[in-house]
CSV table of C-alpha atoms and ligand atoms in Angstrom, one decimal:
chain,number,residue,atom,x,y,z
A,1,MET,CA,0.0,0.0,0.0
A,2,TRP,CA,2.9,2.3,0.7
A,3,LYS,CA,5.2,2.1,-2.3
A,4,GLY,CA,8.2,4.1,-1.2
A,5,ARG,CA,11.4,2.5,-2.6
A,6,PHE,CA,9.6,0.1,-4.8
A,7,ALA,CA,9.0,0.9,-8.5
A,8,LYS,CA,7.0,-2.2,-9.2
A,9,ASP,CA,3.9,-3.7,-7.7
A,10,THR,CA,4.4,-7.0,-5.8
A,11,SER,CA,3.8,-10.0,-8.1
A,12,SER,CA,0.4,-11.5,-7.5
A,13,LEU,CA,2.0,-14.8,-6.8
A,14,VAL,CA,4.1,-13.3,-4.1
A,15,GLN,CA,1.0,-11.7,-2.7
A,16,GLU,CA,-0.8,-15.0,-2.6
A,17,PHE,CA,2.3,-16.7,-1.1
A,18,GLY,CA,2.9,-14.0,1.5
A,19,GLU,CA,-0.6,-13.1,2.7
A,20,SER,CA,-1.7,-14.0,6.2
A,21,ILE,CA,-5.0,-12.2,6.3
A,22,SER,CA,-6.8,-15.4,5.4
A,23,TYR,CA,-6.1,-16.6,8.9
A,24,ASP,CA,-4.8,-13.6,11.0
A,25,TRP,CA,-8.0,-11.7,10.4
A,26,ARG,CA,-9.2,-13.2,13.6
A,27,LEU,CA,-6.7,-11.1,15.6
A,28,TYR,CA,-8.8,-8.0,14.8
A,29,PRO,CA,-10.2,-7.3,18.3
A,30,HIS,CA,-6.7,-7.4,19.7
A,31,ASP,CA,-5.2,-5.4,16.8
A,32,ILE,CA,-7.8,-2.7,17.3
A,33,ALA,CA,-7.4,-2.6,21.1
A,34,GLY,CA,-3.6,-2.3,20.6
A,35,SER,CA,-4.0,0.5,18.1
A,36,ILE,CA,-6.3,2.4,20.4
A,37,ALA,CA,-3.9,2.1,23.3
A,38,HIS,CA,-1.0,3.1,21.1
A,39,ALA,CA,-2.9,6.1,19.8
A,40,ARG,CA,-3.8,7.2,23.3
A,41,ALA,CA,-0.2,7.2,24.2
A,42,GLN,CA,0.6,9.3,21.1
A,43,LYS,CA,-2.0,11.8,22.3
A,44,THR,CA,-0.4,11.9,25.8
A,45,ALA,CA,3.0,12.5,24.1
A,46,GLY,CA,1.5,15.4,22.1
A,47,LEU,CA,1.8,13.6,18.8
A,48,LEU,CA,-1.9,13.6,18.2
A,49,THR,CA,-4.4,16.3,19.0
A,50,PRO,CA,-7.4,15.1,21.2
A,51,GLU,CA,-9.5,15.5,18.0
A,52,GLU,CA,-7.2,13.3,16.0
A,53,PHE,CA,-7.2,10.7,18.7
A,54,SER,CA,-11.0,10.7,18.9
A,55,GLN,CA,-11.2,10.3,15.1
A,56,ILE,CA,-8.8,7.4,15.2
A,57,GLU,CA,-10.6,5.7,18.1
A,58,ALA,CA,-14.0,6.1,16.6
A,59,GLY,CA,-12.7,5.0,13.2
A,60,LEU,CA,-11.1,1.8,14.7
A,61,LEU,CA,-14.2,1.0,16.7
A,62,ALA,CA,-16.4,1.4,13.5
A,63,ILE,CA,-14.1,-0.9,11.7
A,64,ARG,CA,-14.4,-3.5,14.5
A,65,ASP,CA,-18.1,-3.3,14.3
A,66,ASP,CA,-18.0,-3.8,10.5
A,67,ILE,CA,-15.8,-6.8,10.9
A,68,GLU,CA,-18.1,-8.2,13.5
A,69,ALA,CA,-21.1,-7.6,11.3
A,70,GLY,CA,-19.4,-9.4,8.4
A,71,LYS,CA,-19.3,-6.1,6.4
A,72,PHE,CA,-15.6,-5.7,6.1
A,73,GLU,CA,-13.7,-6.7,3.0
A,74,PHE,CA,-10.3,-8.1,3.8
A,75,LYS,CA,-7.8,-7.8,1.0
A,76,ALA,CA,-5.0,-10.2,0.5
A,77,SER,CA,-3.1,-7.4,-1.3
A,78,LEU,CA,-2.8,-5.8,2.1
A,79,GLU,CA,-1.2,-8.9,3.4
A,80,ASP,CA,-2.3,-9.0,7.1
A,81,ILE,CA,-4.7,-7.8,9.6
A,82,HIS,CA,-2.5,-4.9,10.7
A,83,MET,CA,-2.3,-3.4,7.2
A,84,ASN,CA,-5.9,-4.1,6.4
A,85,VAL,CA,-7.1,-2.2,9.5
A,86,GLU,CA,-4.7,0.7,9.1
A,87,SER,CA,-5.3,1.2,5.4
A,88,GLU,CA,-9.1,1.2,5.9
A,89,LEU,CA,-8.7,3.6,8.8
A,90,THR,CA,-6.7,6.0,6.7
A,91,LYS,CA,-9.2,5.6,3.9
A,92,ARG,CA,-12.0,6.5,6.2
A,93,ILE,CA,-10.5,9.3,8.3
A,94,GLY,CA,-7.6,10.6,6.2
A,95,ALA,CA,-4.6,12.4,7.6
A,96,ALA,CA,-5.0,11.3,11.3
A,97,GLY,CA,-5.0,7.7,10.2
A,98,ALA,CA,-1.6,8.1,8.6
A,99,LYS,CA,-0.1,9.1,11.9
A,100,LEU,CA,-1.1,6.0,13.8
A,101,HIS,CA,2.0,3.9,12.8
A,102,THR,CA,4.4,6.4,14.4
A,103,ALA,CA,6.8,4.7,16.8
A,104,ARG,CA,5.4,1.3,16.0
A,105,SER,CA,6.1,-1.6,13.6
A,106,ARG,CA,4.1,-4.6,12.6
A,107,ASN,CA,6.8,-6.6,14.4
A,108,ASP,CA,5.8,-5.3,17.8
A,109,GLN,CA,2.2,-5.2,16.7
A,110,VAL,CA,1.9,-8.8,15.7
A,111,ALA,CA,3.7,-9.9,18.9
A,112,THR,CA,1.2,-7.9,20.9
A,113,ASP,CA,-1.8,-9.2,19.1
A,114,THR,CA,-0.8,-12.9,19.4
A,115,ARG,CA,-0.1,-12.4,23.1
A,116,LEU,CA,-3.5,-10.8,23.7
A,117,TYR,CA,-5.2,-13.5,21.6
A,118,THR,CA,-3.4,-16.3,23.4
A,119,ARG,CA,-4.2,-14.8,26.8
A,120,THR,CA,-7.9,-14.6,26.0
A,121,GLU,CA,-8.0,-18.1,24.6
A,122,ILE,CA,-6.1,-19.6,27.5
A,123,GLU,CA,-8.8,-18.2,29.8
A,124,LEU,CA,-11.5,-19.9,27.7
A,125,LEU,CA,-9.5,-23.2,27.7
A,126,LEU,CA,-9.2,-23.1,31.5
A,127,GLU,CA,-12.9,-22.8,31.9
A,128,ALA,CA,-13.5,-25.6,29.4
A,129,LEU,CA,-11.0,-27.8,31.2
A,130,SER,CA,-12.8,-27.2,34.5
A,131,GLY,CA,-16.1,-28.2,32.8
A,132,LEU,CA,-14.6,-31.5,31.7
A,133,GLN,CA,-13.2,-32.0,35.2
A,134,ASP,CA,-16.7,-31.5,36.5
A,135,ALA,CA,-18.2,-34.1,34.2
A,136,LEU,CA,-15.5,-36.6,35.3
A,137,LEU,CA,-16.1,-35.8,38.9
A,138,ASP,CA,-19.8,-36.3,38.5
A,139,ARG,CA,-19.2,-39.8,37.0
A,140,ALA,CA,-16.5,-40.5,39.6
A,141,GLU,CA,-18.9,-39.8,42.4
A,142,LYS,CA,-21.6,-41.9,40.9
A,143,TYR,CA,-19.3,-44.8,40.4
A,144,ALA,CA,-17.0,-44.3,43.5
A,145,GLY,CA,-17.7,-47.8,44.7
A,146,THR,CA,-17.8,-49.6,41.4
A,147,VAL,CA,-14.8,-52.0,41.4
A,148,ILE,CA,-12.9,-52.7,38.2
A,149,PRO,CA,-9.5,-54.3,37.6
A,150,GLY,CA,-6.7,-51.8,37.4
A,151,TYR,CA,-4.3,-52.7,34.6
A,152,THR,CA,-0.6,-52.6,33.9
A,153,HIS,CA,0.6,-53.8,30.5
A,154,LEU,CA,-3.1,-54.0,29.8
A,155,GLN,CA,-3.1,-57.2,32.0
A,156,ARG,CA,-5.3,-57.3,35.1
A,157,GLY,CA,-3.4,-56.0,38.1
A,158,GLN,CA,-5.2,-55.0,41.2
A,159,PRO,CA,-8.7,-53.8,42.1
A,160,VAL,CA,-9.5,-50.1,41.8
A,161,THR,CA,-12.8,-48.4,41.2
A,162,VAL,CA,-14.2,-46.5,38.2
A,163,GLY,CA,-14.2,-43.4,40.4
A,164,HIS,CA,-10.5,-43.8,41.1
A,165,HIS,CA,-9.7,-44.4,37.5
A,166,LEU,CA,-11.6,-41.3,36.4
A,167,LEU,CA,-10.1,-39.1,39.1
A,168,ALA,CA,-6.7,-39.9,37.7
A,169,TYR,CA,-7.7,-37.8,34.6
A,170,VAL,CA,-9.0,-35.1,36.9
A,171,GLU,CA,-5.5,-34.8,38.3
A,172,MET,CA,-3.9,-34.7,34.9
A,173,LEU,CA,-6.3,-32.0,33.7
A,174,GLU,CA,-5.5,-30.0,36.8
A,175,ARG,CA,-1.8,-30.0,35.9
A,176,ASP,CA,-2.7,-29.1,32.3
A,177,LYS,CA,-4.5,-26.1,33.7
A,178,GLY,CA,-1.5,-25.2,35.8
A,179,ARG,CA,0.8,-25.3,32.7
A,180,LEU,CA,-1.6,-23.1,30.7
A,181,SER,CA,-1.9,-20.7,33.6
A,182,ASP,CA,1.9,-20.5,33.8
A,183,ALA,CA,2.2,-19.8,30.1
A,184,ARG,CA,-0.4,-17.1,30.6
A,185,LYS,CA,1.6,-15.5,33.4
A,186,ARG,CA,4.8,-15.4,31.4
A,187,LEU,CA,3.2,-14.2,28.1
A,188,ASN,CA,1.3,-11.3,29.7
A,189,ILE,CA,3.8,-8.6,29.1
A,190,SER,CA,3.6,-5.9,26.5
A,191,PRO,CA,6.0,-5.9,23.5
A,192,LEU,CA,4.5,-2.6,22.2
A,193,GLY,CA,7.2,0.0,21.9
A,194,SER,CA,9.9,-2.5,20.8
A,195,GLY,CA,9.3,-1.2,17.3
A,196,ALA,CA,10.8,-3.2,14.4
A,197,LEU,CA,13.6,-4.4,16.7
A,198,ALA,CA,15.3,-1.4,18.4
A,199,GLY,CA,12.6,0.6,20.0
A,200,SER,CA,12.1,4.1,18.7
A,201,THR,CA,13.5,7.6,19.0
A,202,ILE,CA,10.0,8.7,19.8
A,203,ASN,CA,9.3,7.6,23.4
A,204,LEU,CA,5.7,6.7,24.2
A,205,ASP,CA,4.6,5.7,27.7
A,206,ARG,CA,5.0,1.9,27.3
A,207,ARG,CA,3.7,1.2,30.8
A,208,ALA,CA,0.5,3.2,30.2
A,209,ILE,CA,-0.1,1.2,26.9
A,210,ALA,CA,0.5,-2.0,28.7
A,211,ALA,CA,-1.9,-1.2,31.6
A,212,GLU,CA,-4.6,-0.3,29.1
A,213,LEU,CA,-4.3,-3.6,27.5
A,214,GLY,CA,-4.3,-5.5,30.7
A,215,PHE,CA,-0.7,-6.6,30.6
A,216,ASP,CA,1.2,-7.1,33.8
A,217,GLY,CA,4.3,-5.2,32.6
A,218,VAL,CA,6.5,-4.4,29.6
A,219,THR,CA,9.1,-6.5,27.9
A,220,THR,CA,12.7,-5.4,28.8
A,221,ASN,CA,14.6,-6.2,25.6
A,222,SER,CA,13.3,-5.0,22.3
A,223,MET,CA,15.1,-7.7,20.2
A,224,ASP,CA,13.8,-10.5,22.4
A,225,ALA,CA,10.3,-9.0,22.5
A,226,ILE,CA,9.8,-9.2,18.7
A,227,ALA,CA,11.9,-12.2,17.9
A,228,ASP,CA,10.8,-14.9,20.3
A,229,ARG,CA,7.8,-17.0,20.1
A,230,ASP,CA,8.4,-19.1,23.2
A,231,TYR,CA,5.0,-18.1,24.6
A,232,ILE,CA,3.4,-19.8,21.6
A,233,ALA,CA,5.6,-22.9,22.0
A,234,GLU,CA,4.8,-23.1,25.7
A,235,THR,CA,1.1,-22.8,25.0
A,236,LEU,CA,1.3,-25.4,22.3
A,237,PHE,CA,3.2,-27.7,24.6
A,238,ALA,CA,0.5,-27.4,27.3
A,239,ILE,CA,-2.2,-28.0,24.8
A,240,GLY,CA,-0.3,-30.9,23.2
A,241,LEU,CA,0.2,-32.6,26.5
A,242,CYS,CA,-3.4,-32.1,27.4
A,243,GLY,CA,-4.2,-33.7,24.1
A,244,VAL,CA,-2.0,-36.7,25.0
A,245,HIS,CA,-3.9,-37.0,28.3
A,246,LEU,CA,-7.2,-36.9,26.6
A,247,SER,CA,-6.0,-39.4,24.0
A,248,ARG,CA,-5.2,-41.8,26.8
A,249,LEU,CA,-8.7,-41.3,28.3
A,250,SER,CA,-10.1,-42.0,24.9
A,251,GLU,CA,-8.2,-45.1,24.6
A,252,ASP,CA,-9.4,-46.3,28.0
A,253,LEU,CA,-13.0,-45.6,27.0
A,254,ILE,CA,-12.6,-47.3,23.6
A,255,LEU,CA,-11.5,-50.4,25.4
A,256,TRP,CA,-14.2,-50.1,28.0
A,257,CYS,CA,-17.0,-50.0,25.4
A,258,THR,CA,-15.9,-53.1,23.5
A,259,ALA,CA,-17.9,-56.3,23.9
A,260,GLU,CA,-14.8,-57.8,25.6
A,261,PHE,CA,-14.7,-55.2,28.4
A,262,GLY,CA,-18.2,-53.9,28.4
A,263,PHE,CA,-17.7,-51.5,31.2
A,264,VAL,CA,-19.2,-48.4,29.6
A,265,VAL,CA,-22.2,-47.5,27.4
A,266,PHE,CA,-22.2,-44.2,25.6
A,267,SER,CA,-25.4,-42.4,24.7
A,268,ASP,CA,-26.6,-43.0,21.2
A,269,ALA,CA,-26.1,-39.2,20.7
A,270,HIS,CA,-22.3,-39.6,21.1
A,271,THR,CA,-21.7,-42.7,18.9
A,272,THR,CA,-22.1,-43.5,15.3
A,273,GLY,CA,-23.3,-46.5,13.3
A,274,SER,CA,-21.7,-48.4,10.4
A,275,SER,CA,-22.9,-47.9,6.8
A,276,LEU,CA,-22.6,-51.7,6.4
A,277,MET,CA,-22.8,-53.5,9.7
A,278,PRO,CA,-26.1,-52.8,11.3
A,279,GLN,CA,-25.0,-53.9,14.8
A,280,LYS,CA,-22.2,-51.4,15.2
A,281,LYS,CA,-22.1,-48.5,17.7
A,282,ASN,CA,-18.8,-46.9,17.3
A,283,PRO,CA,-17.0,-44.6,19.8
A,284,ASP,CA,-16.0,-42.0,17.1
A,285,VAL,CA,-15.7,-39.2,19.6
A,286,CYS,CA,-13.0,-41.1,21.5
A,287,GLU,CA,-11.3,-42.1,18.3
A,288,LEU,CA,-11.3,-38.6,16.8
A,289,THR,CA,-10.0,-37.2,20.1
A,290,ARG,CA,-7.1,-39.7,19.9
A,291,GLY,CA,-6.6,-38.8,16.3
A,292,LYS,CA,-6.8,-35.1,16.7
A,293,SER,CA,-4.3,-35.2,19.6
A,294,GLY,CA,-1.7,-36.1,17.0
A,295,ARG,CA,-2.4,-32.7,15.3
A,296,LEU,CA,-1.8,-31.0,18.7
A,297,VAL,CA,1.6,-32.6,19.0
A,298,GLY,CA,2.4,-31.8,15.4
A,299,ASN,CA,1.5,-28.2,15.9
A,300,LEU,CA,4.1,-28.0,18.8
A,301,MET,CA,6.7,-29.5,16.5
A,302,ASN,CA,5.7,-27.0,13.8
A,303,ILE,CA,6.4,-23.9,15.9
A,304,LEU,CA,9.6,-25.3,17.4
A,305,VAL,CA,11.1,-26.2,14.0
A,306,ALA,CA,10.0,-22.9,12.5
A,307,VAL,CA,11.8,-20.8,15.1
A,308,LYS,CA,14.8,-23.1,15.5
A,309,GLY,CA,17.1,-21.7,12.8
A,310,LEU,CA,16.2,-18.1,12.9
A,311,PRO,CA,18.8,-15.4,13.5
A,312,LEU,CA,17.5,-12.5,15.6
A,313,THR,CA,15.2,-10.7,15.2
A,314,TYR,CA,12.1,-10.8,13.1
A,315,ASN,CA,12.1,-13.1,10.1
A,316,ARG,CA,9.1,-13.6,7.9
A,317,ASP,CA,9.1,-17.3,8.9
A,318,LEU,CA,7.5,-16.1,12.1
A,319,GLN,CA,4.3,-15.4,10.2
A,320,GLU,CA,3.9,-19.2,10.2
A,321,ASP,CA,3.4,-19.2,14.0
A,322,LYS,CA,-0.3,-18.5,13.7
A,323,PRO,CA,-1.8,-21.5,11.9
A,324,PRO,CA,-0.5,-24.0,14.4
A,325,LEU,CA,-1.5,-21.7,17.3
A,326,PHE,CA,-5.0,-21.2,16.0
A,327,ASP,CA,-5.4,-24.8,15.0
A,328,SER,CA,-4.4,-26.2,18.4
A,329,ILE,CA,-6.7,-23.8,20.3
A,330,ASP,CA,-9.7,-24.5,18.1
A,331,THR,CA,-9.1,-28.2,18.2
A,332,LEU,CA,-8.7,-28.5,21.9
A,333,LYS,CA,-11.8,-26.3,22.5
A,334,LEU,CA,-13.8,-28.7,20.4
A,335,ILE,CA,-12.3,-31.8,22.0
A,336,LEU,CA,-13.1,-30.4,25.4
A,337,ALA,CA,-16.7,-29.5,24.5
A,338,VAL,CA,-17.6,-32.8,23.0
A,339,ASN,CA,-15.9,-34.9,25.6
A,340,THR,CA,-17.6,-33.0,28.4
A,341,GLU,CA,-21.0,-33.7,26.8
A,342,MET,CA,-20.1,-37.4,26.2
A,343,ILE,CA,-18.7,-38.1,29.6
A,344,ALA,CA,-21.5,-36.4,31.4
A,345,ALA,CA,-23.9,-38.8,29.7
A,346,MET,CA,-22.0,-42.1,29.8
A,347,GLU,CA,-23.2,-45.0,32.0
A,348,ILE,CA,-21.1,-47.6,33.6
A,349,ARG,CA,-22.3,-51.2,33.4
A,350,GLU,CA,-21.7,-52.1,37.1
A,351,GLN,CA,-22.4,-55.9,36.7
A,352,ARG,CA,-19.8,-56.2,34.0
A,353,CYS,CA,-17.3,-54.3,36.1
A,354,LEU,CA,-18.0,-56.5,39.1
A,355,ALA,CA,-17.6,-59.7,37.0
A,356,ALA,CA,-14.2,-58.5,35.8
A,357,ALA,CA,-13.1,-57.4,39.2
A,358,SER,CA,-14.1,-60.7,40.8
A,359,ASP,CA,-11.1,-62.5,39.2
A,360,PRO,CA,-9.3,-63.7,42.3
A,361,MET,CA,-6.0,-63.2,40.6
A,362,LEU,CA,-6.4,-59.5,41.2
A,363,LEU,CA,-5.7,-60.3,44.9
A,364,ALA,CA,-2.5,-62.3,44.4
A,365,THR,CA,-0.5,-59.3,45.7
A,366,ASP,CA,-2.8,-59.1,48.7
A,367,LEU,CA,-2.0,-62.7,49.4
A,368,ALA,CA,1.7,-61.9,49.3
A,369,ASP,CA,1.0,-59.0,51.7
A,370,TRP,CA,-0.8,-61.4,54.0
A,371,LEU,CA,2.4,-63.6,54.0
A,372,VAL,CA,4.5,-60.6,54.8
A,373,LYS,CA,2.3,-59.9,57.8
A,374,GLN,CA,3.1,-63.5,59.0
A,375,GLY,CA,6.8,-62.5,58.9
A,376,VAL,CA,7.7,-63.9,55.4
A,377,PRO,CA,10.1,-61.6,53.5
A,378,PHE,CA,8.3,-60.1,50.5
A,379,ARG,CA,10.6,-61.7,47.9
A,380,HIS,CA,9.9,-65.1,49.4
A,381,ALA,CA,6.2,-64.4,49.7
A,382,HIS,CA,6.1,-63.3,46.0
A,383,GLU,CA,7.6,-66.7,45.0
A,384,LEU,CA,5.2,-68.6,47.2
A,385,VAL,CA,2.2,-66.9,45.8
A,386,GLY,CA,3.6,-67.3,42.3
A,387,LYS,CA,3.6,-71.1,42.9
A,388,ALA,CA,0.0,-70.9,43.9
A,389,VAL,CA,-0.8,-68.9,40.8
A,390,ALA,CA,0.9,-71.5,38.6
A,391,GLU,CA,-1.0,-74.3,40.3
A,392,SER,CA,-4.3,-72.5,39.7
A,393,VAL,CA,-3.4,-71.9,36.1
A,394,GLN,CA,-2.5,-75.5,35.6
A,395,SER,CA,-5.3,-77.1,37.5
A,396,GLY,CA,-8.0,-74.7,36.5
A,397,VAL,CA,-9.0,-74.3,40.2
A,398,PRO,CA,-9.5,-70.6,40.9
A,399,LEU,CA,-6.8,-69.1,43.2
A,400,ASP,CA,-9.2,-68.5,46.0
A,401,GLN,CA,-10.4,-72.1,46.0
A,402,LEU,CA,-7.0,-73.8,46.1
A,403,ASP,CA,-5.9,-75.6,49.3
A,404,LEU,CA,-3.1,-73.2,50.1
A,405,THR,CA,-2.0,-75.1,53.1
A,406,LYS,CA,-0.8,-77.9,50.8
A,407,ILE,CA,1.5,-75.4,49.0
A,408,ASP,CA,3.3,-74.2,52.1
A,409,PRO,CA,2.8,-74.7,55.8
A,410,VAL,CA,3.0,-71.0,56.4
A,411,TYR,CA,-0.5,-70.6,55.0
A,412,THR,CA,-3.4,-71.0,57.4
A,413,GLU,CA,-7.1,-71.0,56.8
A,414,ASP,CA,-7.1,-67.2,57.5
A,415,ALA,CA,-5.1,-66.7,54.3
A,416,LYS,CA,-8.3,-67.0,52.3
A,417,SER,CA,-9.7,-63.9,54.0
A,418,VAL,CA,-7.7,-61.8,51.5
A,419,PHE,CA,-10.1,-62.9,48.7
A,420,ASP,CA,-12.8,-60.6,49.9
A,421,LEU,CA,-12.9,-57.8,47.3
A,422,GLN,CA,-14.7,-55.2,49.4
A,423,ARG,CA,-12.3,-55.8,52.3
A,424,ALA,CA,-9.3,-55.7,49.9
A,425,LEU,CA,-10.4,-52.3,48.6
A,426,ALA,CA,-11.3,-51.0,52.0
A,427,ALA,CA,-7.8,-51.7,53.2
A,428,ARG,CA,-6.3,-49.4,50.7
A,429,THR,CA,-6.6,-46.3,52.8
A,430,ASN,CA,-3.2,-44.6,52.4
A,431,PRO,CA,-3.4,-41.2,50.7
A,432,GLY,CA,-3.8,-41.7,47.0
A,433,ALA,CA,-5.0,-45.3,47.3
A,434,PRO,CA,-8.4,-46.4,45.9
A,435,SER,CA,-10.5,-47.3,49.0
A,436,VAL,CA,-14.1,-46.1,48.4
A,437,GLU,CA,-13.8,-43.8,51.4
A,438,ASN,CA,-10.7,-42.2,49.8
A,439,VAL,CA,-12.4,-41.8,46.4
A,440,LYS,CA,-15.4,-40.2,48.0
A,441,SER,CA,-13.3,-37.8,49.9
A,442,GLU,CA,-11.2,-37.0,46.8
A,443,VAL,CA,-14.4,-36.2,44.9
A,444,ALA,CA,-15.4,-33.9,47.8
A,445,ARG,CA,-12.0,-32.2,47.8
A,446,TRP,CA,-12.2,-31.6,44.1
A,447,LYS,CA,-15.7,-30.3,44.3
A,448,ALA,CA,-14.8,-27.9,47.1
A,449,LYS,CA,-12.0,-26.6,45.0
A,450,ALA,CA,-14.2,-25.6,42.1
B,1,LIG,N1,2.0,-10.7,8.8
B,1,LIG,C1,3.2,-10.6,9.6
B,1,LIG,C2,3.3,-11.8,10.6
B,1,LIG,O1,2.3,-12.4,10.8
B,1,LIG,C3,3.3,-9.3,10.3
B,1,LIG,C4,4.6,-8.8,10.6
B,1,LIG,C5,5.2,-8.4,9.3
B,1,LIG,N2,6.5,-7.8,9.5
B,1,LIG,C6,7.4,-7.6,8.6
B,1,LIG,N3,8.5,-7.0,8.9
B,1,LIG,N4,7.2,-8.0,7.3
B,1,LIG,O2,4.3,-12.1,11.1
């Protein structure tokens, strides 16, 4: 738009190649807020008259309204949101508009806009994460006493409850929230005033601008402020890891809804059928969550690799920061919304859970613990119980029905008392263990926190 040293127009191919307006248009509320704060500081510095400032402010707000109403025509020839807004402003208000870019560059502008955007979106993600935690808590409370096998290596290990299993994800999501909040804290400083890379000879009140935009302070090195994208990488890491957590939850639920496990039933509203096999009821939400989490991890790699080889300061490569940022945020929002709805409505098949949890092998470790309580060293106890397990496997007699006294004299009749599932669970009372009492008080603790 401003020709200056160029005698020729930009090739249309280069325009097409270089535009970012097709995706960065969505930064408009932040771009406009940043421009208003910048203009106010220009007025304070005596660079704009109060009338000029009012014209700029009203012009920018009118542009914002037009964008919101879908009445604004974005032009790829103007490359990005910053130039689209500024050029339209100048077209609408004339001379005052042409003063707006004093002591500012698109480099500090874009860093400001993406920080503001990321801050806003992190707040929405935190709320959505709490919503999913609430849905998990609700199910955990309902099924606090529903025993299932806990697995290692996807082999039955020891008894836990559905409540305990679901609360594990509440914990993970809480740490995801912590990571996002940390990222928000670090990113919430204002780069405006860093200019293209070396500040400006015209000193505006950076702190006043920062305060108006809700930043906690100002960046302290102009080169760092416009060159780094660590705040995007951090956010994408927090989102990627959250995606990994939700992918694992999806995988658990996919297993749980098979005929083989049969622990969970999803509402018809959250499953799909097969175009060929009439009996099918597929857990597509879980599968897509697992699949989309791959994109979230990919987006993190995308930003890291894009920034890796760049000399200071701004390089046009950095324009590529936004597609992965937007995609990860949009994707996680959708994942959270749909999973919250699905989990709130899912039902656990308690009889199937109980049947699976009634496998006496789940209490083999408890039997070893019983031997330890009789004074047998644990390694020896492990071996003794191993022998009983082998005997059970060979003979087909369930572990809890073997005559243990025949295996070793250290066993007494009382040994069999370990095969009481409810008792076994009730004994697991240490902090973090899955007794029903513990699970209930954990649910209460989480609910009180919210
Ligand atoms: N569209 C650019 C981006 O997203 C804005 C900054 C352009 N700066 C520049 N010196 N060309 O990064």
